[in-house]
Amino acid sequence: MTIKTSLVSLLENLFLRPLEAFFKQDVLILCNNGNRDTLGLLLLYCHLKYRYRLKVQIRPFIFLRDFWLKLFRPTLVINIWIDCPPAVEIAQRIHRLGSIQIISPTEVVAWTGVKNFVNRYEFKEYIDGIMLAGNAMKKLLSKHRNIRPLQARVVGFPTLDWSVPPLNKLFISKKEFLHRFSIPSGKKLLFLASSFSLADVDINHWEEKYSHWTTPKAEAIVMHRVSREMRNITVDHLSLLLDGHPDWHLVVKKHPLEKKGYYESLFGGNNRVTIVNDMDIHDLLSACDILIHWNSTCAVQAWGFRVPTVLLNFKEAKPFLHFQGHELDDFKKGNYIANSYAELRESLEEGLRARSIPPTQFIHRRKYISKWFYAMDGNSAKRAADVVFECISDGQKRAIPYALQMENLTRSLPEFMKYLFFYHTFRTVKTISPLCKTLFAMLPSMYDNFSLELHKKRFEKNIASLLSIVT
């Protein structure tokens, strides 16, 4: 052994081994930062941290995922749904590293139909378990041999815990929303959750840019065209309705895949339209009087808030219906359904009259939620945490066959420091002025990149308090 090798070994024993013990985690949660799972996984994180007292970290999958694995050396990893090549690669790596691997419960897009719903990637050989939102998905994945039945645990969808008390009381009220955006009191707030997700995709490069989507290009071309037509018609209809209803105010949030600036260019001079792309969906559902959508999962979130929902179902959407499965029936009937301009007007007027929801809609909502999301009872994250604790208790003696190395730190630390710089700059800029916030938001996906950190800062203490534990 050379002097250099001996010196390196000595430094590692003096410096890295204590750090290794310090950073070692029981659980590492990887999440798709900015998507609908983020708040649900944050709630799962809090259950594990404050109720079970585990050492747990939650980090974005898209950023430095290898670094988190090697730094934290977790006994158990809660990984994202395996639906794209990078997810397959990291799942295989976790398996090789020796950590217990469980797939997190994710949203269910039942309206895509069975052939697109079933996962095209094989992962049952290198996962230890999978948490699913509902029994319908367990049956599908078992039937198509994507999983072994014993691997699956149905827990519900933790994000839906935020739609019911007590968590849904943590979001802003209508009064606060009106004040923040200088909207006159007495206005009825119509929330358009823009779900025209394929309207602005680069359809000419579908296979290269959207390889994680299971939709074949031929179908994507039709959906792209229909999405654009539906968006144009929706905007035209809502503009006319605003003209005829002076007590209505439209609130719009674009879909993450839609181009920035589209709605601003249409409504920029209209003081009866507020565009809120960087607000959390729950704040909008808490503040608004009615939701307008086109086959969006956020309608299910709205049901927990007891918000009336209007489903856009114009004749222009008929080609899109060809790709839908029968699973959508109860989902559809849980809404007011607008097949035309006249029905859209009638649905909005009826829904706004007293925020009334017909009993038949409640019946179909319960059936749909029971099938695909188990229950909207506020306990999905608790059930998921129970599964994780059970798995980690059974696997505590599993050795993690790799050690923290200096190379892991030196290679990724500069990138991590840059990330922290941008995050704290973003937080500061958000509080300075609307202009600074707007300029900074022009950076690509900046809000989504930091949504996990912003949610943690905003909600973690509240959740800990609700779990009856002092932080």
PDB file of N, CA and C in Angstrom, residues 42 93 193 228 288 299 307 319 332 381 435:
ATOM      1  N   LEU A  42     -45.303  14.671   0.215  1.00  0.00           N
ATOM      2  CA  LEU A  42     -44.875  15.489   1.348  1.00  0.00           C
ATOM      3  C   LEU A  42     -45.628  15.070   2.608  1.00  0.00           C
ATOM      4  N   ARG A  93     -30.941   0.510 -10.568  1.00  0.00           N
ATOM      5  CA  ARG A  93     -29.779   0.874  -9.743  1.00  0.00           C
ATOM      6  C   ARG A  93     -30.099   0.714  -8.261  1.00  0.00           C
ATOM      7  N   ALA A 193     -59.481  25.073 -15.118  1.00  0.00           N
ATOM      8  CA  ALA A 193     -58.247  24.295 -14.992  1.00  0.00           C
ATOM      9  C   ALA A 193     -57.927  23.778 -16.383  1.00  0.00           C
ATOM     10  N   ARG A 228     -56.441  21.463 -29.386  1.00  0.00           N
ATOM     11  CA  ARG A 228     -56.391  22.845 -29.862  1.00  0.00           C
ATOM     12  C   ARG A 228     -57.797  23.363 -30.183  1.00  0.00           C
ATOM     13  N   CYS A 288     -62.289  29.312  -5.326  1.00  0.00           N
ATOM     14  CA  CYS A 288     -63.231  29.521  -6.431  1.00  0.00           C
ATOM     15  C   CYS A 288     -64.590  28.861  -6.171  1.00  0.00           C
ATOM     16  N   ALA A 299     -60.641  17.536 -11.151  1.00  0.00           N
ATOM     17  CA  ALA A 299     -62.062  17.500 -10.808  1.00  0.00           C
ATOM     18  C   ALA A 299     -62.286  16.629  -9.578  1.00  0.00           C
ATOM     19  N   VAL A 307     -66.828  21.433  -4.417  1.00  0.00           N
ATOM     20  CA  VAL A 307     -66.933  22.444  -5.467  1.00  0.00           C
ATOM     21  C   VAL A 307     -67.694  21.847  -6.649  1.00  0.00           C
ATOM     22  N   PRO A 319     -63.808  12.876 -31.653  1.00  0.00           N
ATOM     23  CA  PRO A 319     -62.687  12.000 -32.053  1.00  0.00           C
ATOM     24  C   PRO A 319     -61.854  11.529 -30.867  1.00  0.00           C
ATOM     25  N   LYS A 332     -67.607  11.005 -15.563  1.00  0.00           N
ATOM     26  CA  LYS A 332     -68.406  11.987 -16.306  1.00  0.00           C
ATOM     27  C   LYS A 332     -69.638  12.403 -15.519  1.00  0.00           C
ATOM     28  N   ALA A 381     -52.327   8.873   3.114  1.00  0.00           N
ATOM     29  CA  ALA A 381     -50.915   8.998   3.490  1.00  0.00           C
ATOM     30  C   ALA A 381     -50.616   8.172   4.735  1.00  0.00           C
ATOM     31  N   LEU A 435     -43.266  42.390 -10.589  1.00  0.00           N
ATOM     32  CA  LEU A 435     -42.439  42.451 -11.793  1.00  0.00           C
ATOM     33  C   LEU A 435     -41.260  41.496 -11.688  1.00  0.00           C
TER      34      LEU A 435
END
